[in-house]
GROMACS .gro file of C-alpha atoms in nm:
model
  186
    1MET     CA    1  -1.555   1.292   0.232
    2ASP     CA    2  -1.517   1.232   0.604
    3GLU     CA    3  -1.272   1.480   0.759
    4LYS     CA    4  -1.084   1.205   0.941
    5ILE     CA    5  -0.989   1.051   0.604
    6VAL     CA    6  -0.692   1.209   0.427
    7ILE     CA    7  -0.566   1.120   0.080
    8THR     CA    8  -0.221   1.238  -0.028
    9VAL     CA    9  -0.058   1.171  -0.363
   10LYS     CA   10   0.300   1.191  -0.484
   11ASN     CA   11   0.416   1.190  -0.847
   12MET     CA   12   0.057   1.156  -0.969
   13GLU     CA   13  -0.271   1.343  -0.987
   14LEU     CA   14  -0.561   1.273  -0.752
   15THR     CA   15  -0.848   1.207  -0.991
   16ASP     CA   16  -1.214   1.182  -0.895
   17ARG     CA   17  -1.204   0.813  -0.986
   18ILE     CA   18  -0.921   0.743  -0.739
   19LYS     CA   19  -1.087   0.954  -0.469
   20GLU     CA   20  -1.420   0.771  -0.512
   21TYR     CA   21  -1.243   0.434  -0.508
   22VAL     CA   22  -1.069   0.516  -0.178
   23GLU     CA   23  -1.398   0.644  -0.031
   24LYS     CA   24  -1.562   0.310  -0.117
   25LYS     CA   25  -1.291   0.123   0.079
   26THR     CA   26  -1.310   0.324   0.402
   27PRO     CA   27  -1.655   0.223   0.539
   28ARG     CA   28  -1.552  -0.143   0.559
   29LEU     CA   29  -1.245  -0.053   0.767
   30GLU     CA   30  -1.446   0.186   0.986
   31ARG     CA   31  -1.705  -0.086   1.054
   32LEU     CA   32  -1.431  -0.325   1.164
   33LEU     CA   33  -1.270  -0.070   1.395
   34PRO     CA   34  -1.510   0.213   1.494
   35VAL     CA   35  -1.255   0.383   1.726
   36ILE     CA   36  -1.051   0.515   1.433
   37GLU     CA   37  -0.942   0.876   1.484
   38SER     CA   38  -0.778   0.921   1.144
   39MET     CA   39  -0.720   0.723   0.829
   40LYS     CA   40  -0.453   0.832   0.582
   41PHE     CA   41  -0.406   0.699   0.230
   42ASP     CA   42  -0.065   0.781   0.081
   43LEU     CA   43  -0.072   0.703  -0.290
   44SER     CA   44   0.240   0.740  -0.501
   45TYR     CA   45   0.409   0.647  -0.824
   46ALA     CA   46   0.772   0.533  -0.792
   47LYS     CA   47   0.942   0.630  -1.117
   48ASN     CA   48   1.265   0.453  -1.028
   49ALA     CA   49   1.126   0.125  -0.892
   50ARG     CA   50   1.346  -0.172  -0.980
   51ASN     CA   51   1.048  -0.381  -1.082
   52ARG     CA   52   0.780  -0.229  -1.306
   53SER     CA   53   0.511  -0.413  -1.112
   54ASP     CA   54   0.611  -0.221  -0.797
   55ARG     CA   55   0.559   0.132  -0.928
   56GLU     CA   56   0.211   0.209  -0.794
   57ILE     CA   57   0.220   0.229  -0.413
   58ALA     CA   58  -0.072   0.248  -0.170
   59GLN     CA   59   0.001   0.298   0.199
   60ILE     CA   60  -0.276   0.311   0.459
   61THR     CA   61  -0.216   0.442   0.811
   62ILE     CA   62  -0.491   0.419   1.072
   63THR     CA   63  -0.451   0.588   1.410
   64GLY     CA   64  -0.663   0.577   1.719
   65LYS     CA   65  -0.620   0.622   2.090
   66GLY     CA   66  -0.318   0.411   2.178
   67PHE     CA   67  -0.255   0.243   1.843
   68VAL     CA   68  -0.120   0.291   1.493
   69LEU     CA   69  -0.177   0.040   1.212
   70ARG     CA   70   0.007   0.075   0.883
   71THR     CA   71   0.025  -0.126   0.565
   72GLU     CA   72   0.180  -0.075   0.224
   73GLU     CA   73   0.123  -0.260  -0.101
   74ARG     CA   74   0.264  -0.220  -0.451
   75ASP     CA   75   0.126  -0.321  -0.787
   76VAL     CA   76   0.138  -0.234  -1.154
   77ASP     CA   77  -0.214  -0.084  -1.114
   78LEU     CA   78  -0.294   0.173  -0.843
   79LEU     CA   79  -0.648   0.045  -0.781
   80ALA     CA   80  -0.512  -0.308  -0.735
   81ALA     CA   81  -0.254  -0.173  -0.489
   82ILE     CA   82  -0.534   0.003  -0.295
   83ASP     CA   83  -0.733  -0.323  -0.290
   84LYS     CA   84  -0.434  -0.521  -0.162
   85ALA     CA   85  -0.355  -0.260   0.104
   86ALA     CA   86  -0.719  -0.246   0.222
   87ASP     CA   87  -0.737  -0.627   0.243
   88LYS     CA   88  -0.410  -0.639   0.435
   89MET     CA   89  -0.533  -0.362   0.667
   90GLN     CA   90  -0.853  -0.558   0.731
   91ARG     CA   91  -0.644  -0.858   0.841
   92GLN     CA   92  -0.431  -0.632   1.065
   93ILE     CA   93  -0.744  -0.485   1.226
   94GLU     CA   94  -0.880  -0.832   1.296
   95ARG     CA   95  -0.548  -0.937   1.454
   96PHE     CA   96  -0.534  -0.612   1.651
   97LYS     CA   97  -0.888  -0.651   1.783
   98GLY     CA   98  -0.805  -1.002   1.901
   99LYS     CA   99  -0.492  -0.890   2.085
  100ARG     CA  100  -0.650  -0.576   2.227
  101THR     CA  101  -0.878  -0.774   2.457
  102ARG     CA  102  -0.582  -0.873   2.678
  103GLY     CA  103  -0.549  -0.525   2.829
  104ARG     CA  104  -0.295  -0.246   2.821
  105GLY     CA  105  -0.018  -0.106   3.037
  106ASP     CA  106  -0.074   0.138   3.321
  107GLY     CA  107  -0.279   0.373   3.101
  108THR     CA  108  -0.026   0.658   3.094
  109PRO     CA  109  -0.144   0.903   2.826
  110ALA     CA  110   0.094   0.970   2.540
  111SER     CA  111   0.081   1.343   2.623
  112GLU     CA  112   0.286   1.272   2.936
  113VAL     CA  113   0.576   1.136   2.734
  114ILE     CA  114   0.854   1.396   2.736
  115PRO     CA  115   1.065   1.402   2.419
  116LEU     CA  116   1.441   1.400   2.470
  117PRO     CA  117   1.637   1.692   2.325
  118VAL     CA  118   1.815   1.616   1.998
  119GLU     CA  119   2.175   1.730   1.976
  120ASN     CA  120   2.306   1.880   1.655
  121GLU     CA  121   2.541   1.642   1.479
  122PRO     CA  122   2.828   1.755   1.259
  123ASP     CA  123   2.777   1.746   0.882
  124ARG     CA  124   2.836   1.406   0.727
  125LYS     CA  125   2.897   1.299   0.370
  126THR     CA  126   2.567   1.112   0.360
  127ALA     CA  127   2.245   1.308   0.385
  128ILE     CA  128   1.922   1.228   0.561
  129VAL     CA  129   1.683   1.158   0.277
  130ARG     CA  130   1.367   1.100   0.479
  131ARG     CA  131   1.239   1.216   0.816
  132LYS     CA  132   0.944   1.068   1.000
  133THR     CA  133   0.765   1.183   1.310
  134PHE     CA  134   0.525   0.971   1.508
  135THR     CA  135   0.356   0.964   1.845
  136LEU     CA  136   0.509   0.732   2.102
  137VAL     CA  137   0.238   0.524   2.261
  138PRO     CA  138   0.299   0.401   2.617
  139MET     CA  139   0.305   0.020   2.627
  140ASP     CA  140   0.489  -0.270   2.782
  141GLU     CA  141   0.739  -0.496   2.605
  142ASN     CA  142   0.482  -0.760   2.505
  143GLU     CA  143   0.254  -0.498   2.352
  144ALA     CA  144   0.555  -0.358   2.163
  145ILE     CA  145   0.624  -0.703   2.015
  146GLU     CA  146   0.259  -0.724   1.907
  147GLN     CA  147   0.267  -0.374   1.754
  148MET     CA  148   0.592  -0.457   1.573
  149ALA     CA  149   0.423  -0.761   1.418
  150LEU     CA  150   0.104  -0.567   1.335
  151LEU     CA  151   0.300  -0.294   1.157
  152ASP     CA  152   0.511  -0.551   0.969
  153HIS     CA  153   0.827  -0.392   1.105
  154GLU     CA  154   1.103  -0.647   1.068
  155ASP     CA  155   1.400  -0.443   1.186
  156PHE     CA  156   1.305  -0.235   1.489
  157PHE     CA  157   1.023  -0.065   1.680
  158ILE     CA  158   1.051   0.241   1.906
  159PHE     CA  159   0.811   0.274   2.199
  160TYR     CA  160   0.765   0.435   2.540
  161ASN     CA  161   0.807   0.157   2.798
  162VAL     CA  162   0.553   0.200   3.080
  163ASN     CA  163   0.753  -0.031   3.306
  164THR     CA  164   1.075   0.173   3.290
  165ASN     CA  165   0.926   0.515   3.198
  166SER     CA  166   1.174   0.548   2.914
  167ILE     CA  167   1.196   0.523   2.538
  168ASN     CA  168   1.311   0.177   2.422
  169VAL     CA  169   1.400   0.019   2.090
  170LEU     CA  170   1.281  -0.334   2.022
  171TYR     CA  171   1.455  -0.530   1.747
  172GLN     CA  172   1.434  -0.879   1.605
  173ARG     CA  173   1.749  -1.086   1.620
  174ARG     CA  174   1.868  -1.324   1.349
  175ASP     CA  175   1.773  -1.623   1.566
  176GLY     CA  176   1.408  -1.505   1.568
  177ASN     CA  177   1.411  -1.379   1.928
  178TYR     CA  178   1.389  -1.014   2.027
  179GLY     CA  179   1.638  -0.771   2.171
  180LEU     CA  180   1.560  -0.456   2.368
  181ILE     CA  181   1.772  -0.141   2.374
  182GLU     CA  182   1.723   0.072   2.685
  183PRO     CA  183   1.907   0.402   2.625
  184LYS     CA  184   2.075   0.575   2.914
  185ILE     CA  185   2.186   0.937   2.906
  186GLY     CA  186   2.552   0.940   2.993
   0.00000   0.00000   0.00000
């Protein structure tokens, strides 16, 4: 298997059949977008899903220089969930390739983004149940709106704004327009 392709499983066993099935799906995605740096398949079984047809979960994350594409699909059958996720990823890649031709921001590399220090917060009654880390990609506000749509994020999107040289949060308002939060250290 290609070293840039990673398969992780949760609450299930990675069988040869599943591994071979995933490997059959990757060449099509690589042909569509040859600049892929890594492709991650997160496969899991949700024991406590409300709907039985949503128990098998396939999430695909593709990263490259200056972009991240992610999709998730659920089904009663894992192979069907992988198929749905791969088809959805193919559509995202096609949309991304069409939007990519318009150009990028000022070309500031992500390595120049300086993370802000996180202050320790006092203990609360509710616990953090999931933590995610991701690379902030420098982009302007229009590119952030496009990325938010490509990733199917409906609530918010965090990005490094090349116009203000700061981290911003883009969110969709109830009226369908967008709002932008520009944090300021006080």
